[in-house]
mmCIF file of C-alpha atoms in Angstrom:
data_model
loop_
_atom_site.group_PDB
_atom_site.id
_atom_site.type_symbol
_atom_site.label_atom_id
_atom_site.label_comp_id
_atom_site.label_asym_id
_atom_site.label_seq_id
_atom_site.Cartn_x
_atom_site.Cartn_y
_atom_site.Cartn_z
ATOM 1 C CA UNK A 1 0.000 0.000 0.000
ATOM 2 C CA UNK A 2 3.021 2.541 0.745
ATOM 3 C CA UNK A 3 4.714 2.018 -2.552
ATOM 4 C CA UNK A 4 1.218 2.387 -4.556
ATOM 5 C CA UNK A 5 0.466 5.428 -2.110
ATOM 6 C CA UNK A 6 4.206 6.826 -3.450
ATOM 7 C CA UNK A 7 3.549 6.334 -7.201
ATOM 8 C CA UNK A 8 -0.047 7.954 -7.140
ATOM 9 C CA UNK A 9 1.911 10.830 -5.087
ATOM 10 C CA UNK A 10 4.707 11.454 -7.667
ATOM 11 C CA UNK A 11 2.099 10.656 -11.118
ATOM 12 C CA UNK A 12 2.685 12.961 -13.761
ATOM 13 C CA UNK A 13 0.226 14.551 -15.453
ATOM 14 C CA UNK A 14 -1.552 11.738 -16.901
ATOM 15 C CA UNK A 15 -2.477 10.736 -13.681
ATOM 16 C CA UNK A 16 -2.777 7.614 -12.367
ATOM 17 C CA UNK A 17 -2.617 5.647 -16.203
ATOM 18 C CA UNK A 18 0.654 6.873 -16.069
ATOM 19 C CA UNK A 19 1.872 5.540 -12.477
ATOM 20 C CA UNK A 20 3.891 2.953 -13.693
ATOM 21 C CA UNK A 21 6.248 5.163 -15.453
ATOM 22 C CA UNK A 22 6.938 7.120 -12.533
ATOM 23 C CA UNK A 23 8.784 5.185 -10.045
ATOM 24 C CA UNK A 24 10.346 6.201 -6.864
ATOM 25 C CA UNK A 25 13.096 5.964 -4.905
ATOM 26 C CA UNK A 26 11.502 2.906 -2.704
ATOM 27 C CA UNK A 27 11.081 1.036 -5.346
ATOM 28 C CA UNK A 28 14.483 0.771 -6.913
ATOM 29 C CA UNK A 29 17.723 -1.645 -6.401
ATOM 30 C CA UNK A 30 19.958 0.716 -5.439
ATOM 31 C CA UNK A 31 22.852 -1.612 -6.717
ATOM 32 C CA UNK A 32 21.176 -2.498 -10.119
ATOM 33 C CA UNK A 33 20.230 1.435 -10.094
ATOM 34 C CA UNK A 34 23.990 2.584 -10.239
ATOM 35 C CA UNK A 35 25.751 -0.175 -11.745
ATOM 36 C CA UNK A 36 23.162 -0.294 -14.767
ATOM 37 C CA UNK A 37 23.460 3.575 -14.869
ATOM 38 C CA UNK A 38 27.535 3.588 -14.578
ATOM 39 C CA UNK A 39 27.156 1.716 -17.828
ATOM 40 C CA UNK A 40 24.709 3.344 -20.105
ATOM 41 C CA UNK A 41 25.131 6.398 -19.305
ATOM 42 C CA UNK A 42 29.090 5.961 -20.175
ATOM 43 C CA UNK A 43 27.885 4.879 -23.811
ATOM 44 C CA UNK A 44 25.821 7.712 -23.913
ATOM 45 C CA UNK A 45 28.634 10.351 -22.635
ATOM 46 C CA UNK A 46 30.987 9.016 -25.361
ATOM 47 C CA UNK A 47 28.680 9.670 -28.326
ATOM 48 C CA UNK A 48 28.150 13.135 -27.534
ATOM 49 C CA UNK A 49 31.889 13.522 -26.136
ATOM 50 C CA UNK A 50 32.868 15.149 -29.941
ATOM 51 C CA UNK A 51 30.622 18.035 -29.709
ATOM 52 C CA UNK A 52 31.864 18.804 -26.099
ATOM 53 C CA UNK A 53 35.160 19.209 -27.613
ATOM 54 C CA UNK A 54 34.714 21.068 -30.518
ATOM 55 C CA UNK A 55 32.798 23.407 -28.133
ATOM 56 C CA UNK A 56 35.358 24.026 -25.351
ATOM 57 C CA UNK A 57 37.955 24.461 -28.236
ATOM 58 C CA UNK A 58 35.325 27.081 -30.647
ATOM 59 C CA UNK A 59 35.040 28.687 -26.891
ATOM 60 C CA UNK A 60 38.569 29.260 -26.328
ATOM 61 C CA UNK A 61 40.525 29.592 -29.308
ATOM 62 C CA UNK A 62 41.369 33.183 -30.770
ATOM 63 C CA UNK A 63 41.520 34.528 -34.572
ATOM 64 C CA UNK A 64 40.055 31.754 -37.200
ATOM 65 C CA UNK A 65 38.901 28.968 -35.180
ATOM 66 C CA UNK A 66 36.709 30.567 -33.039
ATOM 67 C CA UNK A 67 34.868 32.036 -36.191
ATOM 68 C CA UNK A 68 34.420 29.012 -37.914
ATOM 69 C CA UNK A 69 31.215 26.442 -37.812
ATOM 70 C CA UNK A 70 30.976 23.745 -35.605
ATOM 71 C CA UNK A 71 31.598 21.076 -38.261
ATOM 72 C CA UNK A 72 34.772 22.875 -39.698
ATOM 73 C CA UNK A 73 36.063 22.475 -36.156
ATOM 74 C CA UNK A 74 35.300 19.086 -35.987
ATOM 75 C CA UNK A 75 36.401 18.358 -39.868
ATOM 76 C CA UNK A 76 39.917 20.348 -38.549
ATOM 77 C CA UNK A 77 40.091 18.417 -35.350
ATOM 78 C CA UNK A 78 40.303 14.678 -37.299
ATOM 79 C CA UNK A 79 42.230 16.366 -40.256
ATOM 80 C CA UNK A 80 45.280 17.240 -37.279
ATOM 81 C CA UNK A 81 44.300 14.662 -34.910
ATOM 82 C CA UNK A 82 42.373 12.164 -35.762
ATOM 83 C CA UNK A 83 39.661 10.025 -33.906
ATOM 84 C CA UNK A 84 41.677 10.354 -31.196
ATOM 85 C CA UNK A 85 41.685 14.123 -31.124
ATOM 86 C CA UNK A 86 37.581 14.471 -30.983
ATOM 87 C CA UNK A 87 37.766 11.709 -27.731
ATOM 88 C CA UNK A 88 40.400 13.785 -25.791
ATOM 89 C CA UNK A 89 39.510 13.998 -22.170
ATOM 90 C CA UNK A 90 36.918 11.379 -22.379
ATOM 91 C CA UNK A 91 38.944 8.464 -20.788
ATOM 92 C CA UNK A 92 38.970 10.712 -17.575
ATOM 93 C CA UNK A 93 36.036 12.357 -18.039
ATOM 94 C CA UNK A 94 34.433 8.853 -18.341
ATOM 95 C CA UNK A 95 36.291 7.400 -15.208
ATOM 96 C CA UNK A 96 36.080 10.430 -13.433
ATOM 97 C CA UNK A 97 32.479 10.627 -13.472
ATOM 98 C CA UNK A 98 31.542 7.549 -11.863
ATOM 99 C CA UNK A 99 31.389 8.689 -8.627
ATOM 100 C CA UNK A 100 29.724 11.613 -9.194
ATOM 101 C CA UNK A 101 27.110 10.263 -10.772
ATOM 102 C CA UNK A 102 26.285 8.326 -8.180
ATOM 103 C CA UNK A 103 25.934 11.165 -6.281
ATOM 104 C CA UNK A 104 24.282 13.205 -8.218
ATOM 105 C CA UNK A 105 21.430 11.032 -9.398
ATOM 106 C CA UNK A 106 20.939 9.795 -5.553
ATOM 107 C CA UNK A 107 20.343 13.904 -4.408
ATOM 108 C CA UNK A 108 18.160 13.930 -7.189
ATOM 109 C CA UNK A 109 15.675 11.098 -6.816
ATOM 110 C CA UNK A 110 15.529 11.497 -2.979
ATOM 111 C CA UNK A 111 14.843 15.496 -3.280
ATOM 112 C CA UNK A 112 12.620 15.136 -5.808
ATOM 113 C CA UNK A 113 10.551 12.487 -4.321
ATOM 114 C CA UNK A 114 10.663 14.326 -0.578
ATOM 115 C CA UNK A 115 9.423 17.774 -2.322
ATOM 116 C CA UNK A 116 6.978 16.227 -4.132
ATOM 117 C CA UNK A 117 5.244 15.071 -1.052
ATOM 118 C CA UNK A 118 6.020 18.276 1.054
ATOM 119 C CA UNK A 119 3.919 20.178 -2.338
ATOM 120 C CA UNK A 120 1.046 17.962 -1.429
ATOM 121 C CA UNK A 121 0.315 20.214 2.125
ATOM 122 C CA UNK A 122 -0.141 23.007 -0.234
ATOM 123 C CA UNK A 123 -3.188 24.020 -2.557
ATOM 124 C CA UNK A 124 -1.320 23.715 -6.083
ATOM 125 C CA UNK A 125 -1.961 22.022 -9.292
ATOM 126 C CA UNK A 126 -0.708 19.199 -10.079
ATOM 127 C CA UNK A 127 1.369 20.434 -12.593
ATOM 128 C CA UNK A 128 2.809 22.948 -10.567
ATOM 129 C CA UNK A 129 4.139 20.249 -8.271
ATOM 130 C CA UNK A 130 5.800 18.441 -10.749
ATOM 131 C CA UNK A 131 7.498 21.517 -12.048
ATOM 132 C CA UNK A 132 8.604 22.170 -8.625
ATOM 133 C CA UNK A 133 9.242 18.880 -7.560
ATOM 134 C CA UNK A 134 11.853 18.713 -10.558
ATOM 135 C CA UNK A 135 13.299 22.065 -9.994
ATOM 136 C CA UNK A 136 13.897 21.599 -6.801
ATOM 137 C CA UNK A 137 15.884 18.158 -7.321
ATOM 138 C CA UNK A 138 17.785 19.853 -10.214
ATOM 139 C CA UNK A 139 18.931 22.447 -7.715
ATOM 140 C CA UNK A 140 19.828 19.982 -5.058
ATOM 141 C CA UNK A 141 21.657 17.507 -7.394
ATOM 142 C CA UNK A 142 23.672 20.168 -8.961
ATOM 143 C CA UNK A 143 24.545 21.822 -5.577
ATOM 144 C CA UNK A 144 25.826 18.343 -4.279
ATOM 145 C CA UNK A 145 27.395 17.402 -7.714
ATOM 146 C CA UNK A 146 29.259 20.813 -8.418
ATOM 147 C CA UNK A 147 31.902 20.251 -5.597
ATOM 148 C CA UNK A 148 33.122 17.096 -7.208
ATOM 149 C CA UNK A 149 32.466 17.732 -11.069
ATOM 150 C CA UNK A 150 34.180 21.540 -11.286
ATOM 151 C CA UNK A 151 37.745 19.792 -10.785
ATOM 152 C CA UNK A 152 36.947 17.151 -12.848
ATOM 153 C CA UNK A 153 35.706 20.007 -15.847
ATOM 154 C CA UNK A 154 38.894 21.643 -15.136
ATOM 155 C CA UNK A 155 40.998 18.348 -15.766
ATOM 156 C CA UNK A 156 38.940 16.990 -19.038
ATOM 157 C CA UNK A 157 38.612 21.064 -20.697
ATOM 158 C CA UNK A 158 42.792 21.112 -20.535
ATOM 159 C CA UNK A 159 43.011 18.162 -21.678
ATOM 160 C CA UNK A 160 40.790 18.687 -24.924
ATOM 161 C CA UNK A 161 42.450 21.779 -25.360
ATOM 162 C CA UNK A 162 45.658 20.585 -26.170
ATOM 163 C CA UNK A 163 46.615 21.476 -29.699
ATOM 164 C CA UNK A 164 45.799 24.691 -29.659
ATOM 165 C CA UNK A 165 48.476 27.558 -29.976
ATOM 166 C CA UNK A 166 49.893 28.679 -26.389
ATOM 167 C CA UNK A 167 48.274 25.250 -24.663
ATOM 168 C CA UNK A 168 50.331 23.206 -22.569
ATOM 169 C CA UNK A 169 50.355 19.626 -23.664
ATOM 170 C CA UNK A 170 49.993 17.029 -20.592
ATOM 171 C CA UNK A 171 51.046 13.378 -20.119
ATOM 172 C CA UNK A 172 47.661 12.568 -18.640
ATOM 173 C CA UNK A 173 44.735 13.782 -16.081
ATOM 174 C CA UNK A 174 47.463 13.234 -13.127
ATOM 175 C CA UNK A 175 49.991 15.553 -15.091
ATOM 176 C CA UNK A 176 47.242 17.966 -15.129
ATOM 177 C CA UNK A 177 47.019 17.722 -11.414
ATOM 178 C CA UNK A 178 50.026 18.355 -11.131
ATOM 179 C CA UNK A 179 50.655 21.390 -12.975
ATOM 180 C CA UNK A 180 47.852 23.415 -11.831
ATOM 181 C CA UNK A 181 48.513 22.583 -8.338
ATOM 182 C CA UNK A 182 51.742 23.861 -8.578
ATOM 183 C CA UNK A 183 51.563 26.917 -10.421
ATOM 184 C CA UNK A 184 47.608 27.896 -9.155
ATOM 185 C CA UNK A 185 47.401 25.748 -5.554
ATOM 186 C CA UNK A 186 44.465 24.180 -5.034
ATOM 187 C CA UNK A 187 42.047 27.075 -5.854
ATOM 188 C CA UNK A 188 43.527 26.254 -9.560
ATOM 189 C CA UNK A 189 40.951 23.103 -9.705
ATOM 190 C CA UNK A 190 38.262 25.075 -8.707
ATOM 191 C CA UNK A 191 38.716 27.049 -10.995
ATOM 192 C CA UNK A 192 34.886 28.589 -12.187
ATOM 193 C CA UNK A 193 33.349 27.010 -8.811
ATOM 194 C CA UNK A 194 31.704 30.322 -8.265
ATOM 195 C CA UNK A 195 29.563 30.969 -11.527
ATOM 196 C CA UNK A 196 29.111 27.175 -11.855
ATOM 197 C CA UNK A 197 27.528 27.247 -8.553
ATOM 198 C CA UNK A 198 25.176 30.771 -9.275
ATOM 199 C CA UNK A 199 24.719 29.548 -12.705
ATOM 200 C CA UNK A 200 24.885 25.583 -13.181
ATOM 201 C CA UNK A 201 22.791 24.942 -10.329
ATOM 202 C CA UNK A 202 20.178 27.379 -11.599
ATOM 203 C CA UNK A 203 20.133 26.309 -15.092
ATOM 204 C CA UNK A 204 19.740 22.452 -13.613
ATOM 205 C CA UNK A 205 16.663 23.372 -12.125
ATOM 206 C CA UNK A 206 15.410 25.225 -15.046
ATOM 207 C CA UNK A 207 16.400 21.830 -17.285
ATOM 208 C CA UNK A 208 14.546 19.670 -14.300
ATOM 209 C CA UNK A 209 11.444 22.172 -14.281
ATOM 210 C CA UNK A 210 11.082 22.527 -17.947
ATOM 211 C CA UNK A 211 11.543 18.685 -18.591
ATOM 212 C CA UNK A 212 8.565 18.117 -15.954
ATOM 213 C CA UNK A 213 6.283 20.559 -17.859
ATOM 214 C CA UNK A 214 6.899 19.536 -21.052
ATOM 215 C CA UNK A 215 5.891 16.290 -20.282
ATOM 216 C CA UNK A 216 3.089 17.385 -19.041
ATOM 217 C CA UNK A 217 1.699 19.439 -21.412
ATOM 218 C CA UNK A 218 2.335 16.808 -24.309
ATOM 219 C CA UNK A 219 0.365 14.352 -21.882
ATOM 220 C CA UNK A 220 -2.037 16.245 -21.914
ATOM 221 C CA UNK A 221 -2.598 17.103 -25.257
ATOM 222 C CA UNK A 222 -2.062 13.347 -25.899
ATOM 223 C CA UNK A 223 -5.379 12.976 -23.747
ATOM 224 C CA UNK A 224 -4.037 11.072 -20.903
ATOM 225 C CA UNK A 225 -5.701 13.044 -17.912
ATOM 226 C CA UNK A 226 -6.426 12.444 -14.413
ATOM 227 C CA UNK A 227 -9.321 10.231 -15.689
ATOM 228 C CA UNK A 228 -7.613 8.281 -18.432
ATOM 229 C CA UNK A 229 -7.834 4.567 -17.833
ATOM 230 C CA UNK A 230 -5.742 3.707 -20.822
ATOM 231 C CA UNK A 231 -1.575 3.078 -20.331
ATOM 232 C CA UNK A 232 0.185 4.441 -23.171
ATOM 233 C CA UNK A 233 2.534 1.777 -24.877
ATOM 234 C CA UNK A 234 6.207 1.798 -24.560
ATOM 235 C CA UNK A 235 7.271 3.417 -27.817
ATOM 236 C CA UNK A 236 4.419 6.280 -26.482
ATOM 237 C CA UNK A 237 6.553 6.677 -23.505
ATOM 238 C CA UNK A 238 10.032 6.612 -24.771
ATOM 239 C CA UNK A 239 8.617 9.307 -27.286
ATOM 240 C CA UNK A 240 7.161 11.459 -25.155
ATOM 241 C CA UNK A 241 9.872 11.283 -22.689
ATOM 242 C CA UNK A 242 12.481 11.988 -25.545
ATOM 243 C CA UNK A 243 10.646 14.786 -26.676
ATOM 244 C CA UNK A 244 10.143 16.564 -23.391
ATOM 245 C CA UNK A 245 13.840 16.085 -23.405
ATOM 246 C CA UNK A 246 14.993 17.659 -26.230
ATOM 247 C CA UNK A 247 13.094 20.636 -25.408
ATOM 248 C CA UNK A 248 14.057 20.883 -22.033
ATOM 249 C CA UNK A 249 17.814 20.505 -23.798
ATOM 250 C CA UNK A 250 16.960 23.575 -26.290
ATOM 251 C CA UNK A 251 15.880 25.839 -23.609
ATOM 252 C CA UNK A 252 18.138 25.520 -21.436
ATOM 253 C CA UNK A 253 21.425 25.920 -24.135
ATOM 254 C CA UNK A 254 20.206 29.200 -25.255
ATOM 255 C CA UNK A 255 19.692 30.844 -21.638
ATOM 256 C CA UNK A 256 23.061 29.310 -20.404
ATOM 257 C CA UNK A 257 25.146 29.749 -23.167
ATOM 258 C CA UNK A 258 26.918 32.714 -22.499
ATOM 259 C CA UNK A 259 27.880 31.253 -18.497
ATOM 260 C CA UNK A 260 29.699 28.376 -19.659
ATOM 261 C CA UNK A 261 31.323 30.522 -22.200
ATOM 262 C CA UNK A 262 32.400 32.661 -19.726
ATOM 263 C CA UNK A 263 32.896 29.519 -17.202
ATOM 264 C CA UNK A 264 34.864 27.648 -19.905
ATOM 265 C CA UNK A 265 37.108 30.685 -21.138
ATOM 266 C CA UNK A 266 37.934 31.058 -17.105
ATOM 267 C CA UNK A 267 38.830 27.616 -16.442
ATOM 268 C CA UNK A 268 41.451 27.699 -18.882
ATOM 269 C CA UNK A 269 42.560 31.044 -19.146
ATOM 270 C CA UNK A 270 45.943 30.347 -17.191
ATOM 271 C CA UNK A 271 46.486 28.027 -19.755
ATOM 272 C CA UNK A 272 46.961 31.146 -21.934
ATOM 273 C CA UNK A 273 48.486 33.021 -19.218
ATOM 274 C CA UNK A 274 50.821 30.897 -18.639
ATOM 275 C CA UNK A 275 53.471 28.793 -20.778
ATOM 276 C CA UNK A 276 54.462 25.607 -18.380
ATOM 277 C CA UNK A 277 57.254 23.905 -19.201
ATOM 278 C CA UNK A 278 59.570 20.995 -17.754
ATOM 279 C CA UNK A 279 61.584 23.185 -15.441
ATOM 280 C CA UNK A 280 59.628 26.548 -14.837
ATOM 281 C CA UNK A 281 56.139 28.134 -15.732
ATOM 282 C CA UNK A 282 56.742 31.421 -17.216
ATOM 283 C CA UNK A 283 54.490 34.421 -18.086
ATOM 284 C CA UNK A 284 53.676 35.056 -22.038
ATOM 285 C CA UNK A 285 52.986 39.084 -22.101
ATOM 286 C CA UNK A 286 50.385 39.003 -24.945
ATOM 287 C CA UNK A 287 48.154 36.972 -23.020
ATOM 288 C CA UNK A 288 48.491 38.994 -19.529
ATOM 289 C CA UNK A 289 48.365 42.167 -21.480
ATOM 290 C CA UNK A 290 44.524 41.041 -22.817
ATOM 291 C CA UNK A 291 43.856 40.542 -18.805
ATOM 292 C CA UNK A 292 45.424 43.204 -17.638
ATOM 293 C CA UNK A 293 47.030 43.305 -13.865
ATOM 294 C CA UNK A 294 46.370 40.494 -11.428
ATOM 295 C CA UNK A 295 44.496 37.132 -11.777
ATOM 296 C CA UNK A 296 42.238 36.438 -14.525
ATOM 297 C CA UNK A 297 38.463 36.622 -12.984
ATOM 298 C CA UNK A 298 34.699 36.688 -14.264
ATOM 299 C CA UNK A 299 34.525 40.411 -15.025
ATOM 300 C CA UNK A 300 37.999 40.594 -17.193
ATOM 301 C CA UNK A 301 36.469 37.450 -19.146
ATOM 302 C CA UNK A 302 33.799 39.275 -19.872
ATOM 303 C CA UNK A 303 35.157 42.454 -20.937
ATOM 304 C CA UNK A 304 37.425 40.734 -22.839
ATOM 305 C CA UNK A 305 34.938 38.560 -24.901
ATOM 306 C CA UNK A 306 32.909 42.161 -25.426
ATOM 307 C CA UNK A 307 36.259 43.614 -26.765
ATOM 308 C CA UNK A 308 37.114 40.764 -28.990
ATOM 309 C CA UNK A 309 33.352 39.680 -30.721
ATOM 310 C CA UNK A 310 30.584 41.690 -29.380
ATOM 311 C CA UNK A 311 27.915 40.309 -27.628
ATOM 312 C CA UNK A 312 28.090 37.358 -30.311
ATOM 313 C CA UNK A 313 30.845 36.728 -28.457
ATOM 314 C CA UNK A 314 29.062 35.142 -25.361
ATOM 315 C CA UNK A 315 27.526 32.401 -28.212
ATOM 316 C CA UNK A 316 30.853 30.922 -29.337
ATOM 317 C CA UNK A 317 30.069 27.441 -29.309
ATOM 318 C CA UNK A 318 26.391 27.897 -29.288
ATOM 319 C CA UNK A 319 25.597 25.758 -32.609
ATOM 320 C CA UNK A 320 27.605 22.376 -30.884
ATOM 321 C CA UNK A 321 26.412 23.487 -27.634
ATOM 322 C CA UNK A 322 23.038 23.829 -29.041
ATOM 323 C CA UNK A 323 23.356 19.868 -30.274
ATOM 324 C CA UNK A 324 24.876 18.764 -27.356
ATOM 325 C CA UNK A 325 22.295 19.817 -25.026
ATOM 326 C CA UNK A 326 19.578 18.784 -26.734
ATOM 327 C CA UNK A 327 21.145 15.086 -27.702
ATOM 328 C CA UNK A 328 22.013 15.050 -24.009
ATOM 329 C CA UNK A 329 18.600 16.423 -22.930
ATOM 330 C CA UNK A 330 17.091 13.144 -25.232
ATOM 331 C CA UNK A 331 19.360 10.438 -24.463
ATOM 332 C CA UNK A 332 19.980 11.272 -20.947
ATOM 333 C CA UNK A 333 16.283 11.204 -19.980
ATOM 334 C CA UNK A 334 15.634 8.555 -22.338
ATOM 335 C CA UNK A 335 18.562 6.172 -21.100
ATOM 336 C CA UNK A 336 17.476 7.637 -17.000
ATOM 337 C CA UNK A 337 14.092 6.425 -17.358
ATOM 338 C CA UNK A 338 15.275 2.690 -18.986
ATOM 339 C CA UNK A 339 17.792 2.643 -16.137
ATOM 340 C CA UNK A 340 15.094 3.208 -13.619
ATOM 341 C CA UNK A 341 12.364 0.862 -15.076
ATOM 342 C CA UNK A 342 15.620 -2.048 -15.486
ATOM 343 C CA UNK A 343 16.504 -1.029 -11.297
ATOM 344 C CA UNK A 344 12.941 -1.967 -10.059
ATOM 345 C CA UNK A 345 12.927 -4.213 -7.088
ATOM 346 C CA UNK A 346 11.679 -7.596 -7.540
ATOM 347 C CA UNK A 347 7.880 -8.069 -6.639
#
C-alpha cells in the first residue's frame, strides 16, 4: 500500500494511467540502479563527447577557429588529430564521473521524491508540483554534484584543449594535477566554482522544471488526464519522454550559453596566461596584457569577450552546444528512465 500510495503521489500529469512510469526511490535496487546507470550512461557520454570538444575548443581559441562552424572544427580536429583528437579527455572524463554520478542522481531522486510530497500540504496544481518537484531536485543535485564535477571540468577542458596555440600539452589527467597545483594551488581546480555554482545549479533546475512541464503538457494534449484509464505503450513513452527532453535541452542551451562561455574561457585562461614547461612556468605578455594586472576573474572574461566579438561573443560554441544539449537532454532522460524501469525491485 506505501509504494502504490508513493507512485499515485509522484504521477505525472496523466495521472494515475501513467503511475507505472513514474517510479520512486523505494522502489528501486539501489545496486542495479547505479551499476546499470555507470554503464549506459558511459555509452551515452561518449557519443556526444565530440561536440563537447569542438565546443570548449570554438570557446577558447582566438583569430580563425573561433569564427568558424561547428563542423569545420570538428572536420579540422580529425584532419590534425584524428579520432583520437575528438575523444580527448573522455577516458577521464568517463572514469572520473563515476562517482559523481552516483551522487548526483541519488540527491536527485531522494529530493525530488521528498518535495513532491512536502507540495502535497499546499493548494497547487498538479502540474505545478511536478514543475517544482523537478526544480527543486535539479537544484539539489547540482549543488551536491558541483563540488566534485568543477575539478573534474577543469581536468577533461585542458586536456581537450591541447593542440591549440599557447596550450600546454599534458602526459595525462594526473599531469594535469600536477601542474595546476603547482603553479595555481588548489584554488587552480576550482577554478569557475563560483559561476558554476550561481549559474549551473540554476540552469539544472530550469532543465529539471522545464523537462517536468513539457511532459506534461504533451500528456495532456495526448489525452491522458487524471481520468484516463488507458496506459500508453512503450514506444508512447520513450517518445514522449524523448521529446520533453529535447526541449528541455533547447531551452536551457540558449539561456546558459553565455555562463559556460564565460565559465569555460575562465577555467582555462591560465592556460593562456601561462606557458608551463619541464623546469619553470613562465608568463607570455600578450596573453596577460589582454587581462590586464592580477588574476584572470569573471569580469575581465567578460570584458574581454565584449572587446574581442561583441555580444556574439558570449555564443561561441552555441551551434555544438546547441546539439549537445539537446542530444544530451534526449538520451539522458531517455537512457534515465530505462535505467530506472531495469533497477525496479523484484515483486
Amino acid at each position: 500500500m506505501a509504494a502504490a500510495a508513493a507512485d499515485t503521489s509522484e504521477a505525472s500529469a496523466a495521472g494515475i494511467a501513467l503511475a507505472e512510469a513514474n517510479i520512486n526511490w523505494e522502489r528501486l535496487d539501489k545496486t542495479r540502479f547505479h551499476v546499470i546507470g555507470a554503464f549506459l550512461f558511459t555509452a551515452q557520454q561518449g557519443a556526444l563527447h565530440p561536440t563537447a570538444v569542438v565546443k570548449t575548443r570554438m570557446q577558447v581559441a582566438e583569430g580563425g577557429l573561433a569564427h568558424m562552424s561547428g563542423f569545420a572544427v570538428f572536420r579540422r580536429i580529425l584532419r590534425n588529430d584524428g579520432i583520437p583528437g575528438v575523444f580527448r579527455g573522455f577516458g577521464t572524463s568517463a572514469i572520473g564521473a563515476l562517482p559523481g554520478r552516483v551522487l548526483a542522481l541519488t540527491s536527485l531522486e531522494v529530493s525530488k521524491e521528498m518535495t513532491f510530497k512536502y507540495c502535497e500540504r499546499f493548494d497547487m496544481s498538479e502540474a505545478s508540483r511536478i514543475a517544482v518537484a523537478n526544480g527543486v531536485a535539479g537544484l539539489v543535485s547540482s549543488i551536491c554534484s558541483s563540488s566534485y564535477f568543477v575539478p573534474l571540468d577543469v581536468i577533461c577542458q585542458r586536456l581537450m584543449v591541447q593542440g591549440l596555440p599557447g596550450m600546454t600539452t599534458y602526459r595525462g589527467p594526473f599531469d594535469v594535477i600536477n601542474k595546476v597545483v603547482r603553479t595555481e594551488g588548489i584554488r587552480g581546480l576550482y577554478r569557475g566554482f563560483g559561476i558554476t555554482m550561481l549559474t549551473q545549479s540554476p540552469a539544472s533546475a530550469l532543465w529539471w522544471s522545464a523537462y517536468g512541464g513539457a511532459q506534461h503538457a504533451i500528456w495532456r494534449s495526448l489525452g491522458y488526464g487524471n481520468d484516463s484509464q488507458t496506459k500508453p505503450s512503450q514506444s508512447e513513452l520513450v517518445a514522449v519522454q524523448a521529446t520533453a527532453g529535447t526541449i528541455a535541452g533547447a531551452c536551457s542551451s540558449i539561456i546558459t550559453t553565455p555562463i559556460d562561455t564565460i565559465k569555460t574561457r575562465l577555467q582555462v585562461s591560465l592556460l593562456s596566461a601561462f606557458k608551463l614547461t619541464v623546469a619553470v612556468s613562465r608568463p607570455l605578455p600578450s596573453v596577460m596584457d589582454n587581462y590586464g594586472s592580477g588574476r584572470p576573474s569573471v569580469m575581465k572574461t567578460t570584458r574581454l569577450l565584449l572587446d574581442e566579438d561583441g555580444w556574439r561573443g558570449f555564443y561561441r560554441g552555441f551551434g555544438p552546444r546547441f546539439l549537445n544539449m539537446s542530444l544530451w537532454g534526449t538520451s539522458m532522460i531517455v537512457t534515465y528512465e530505462l535505467i530506472k524501469r531495469l533497477s525496479v525491485k523484484s515483486e
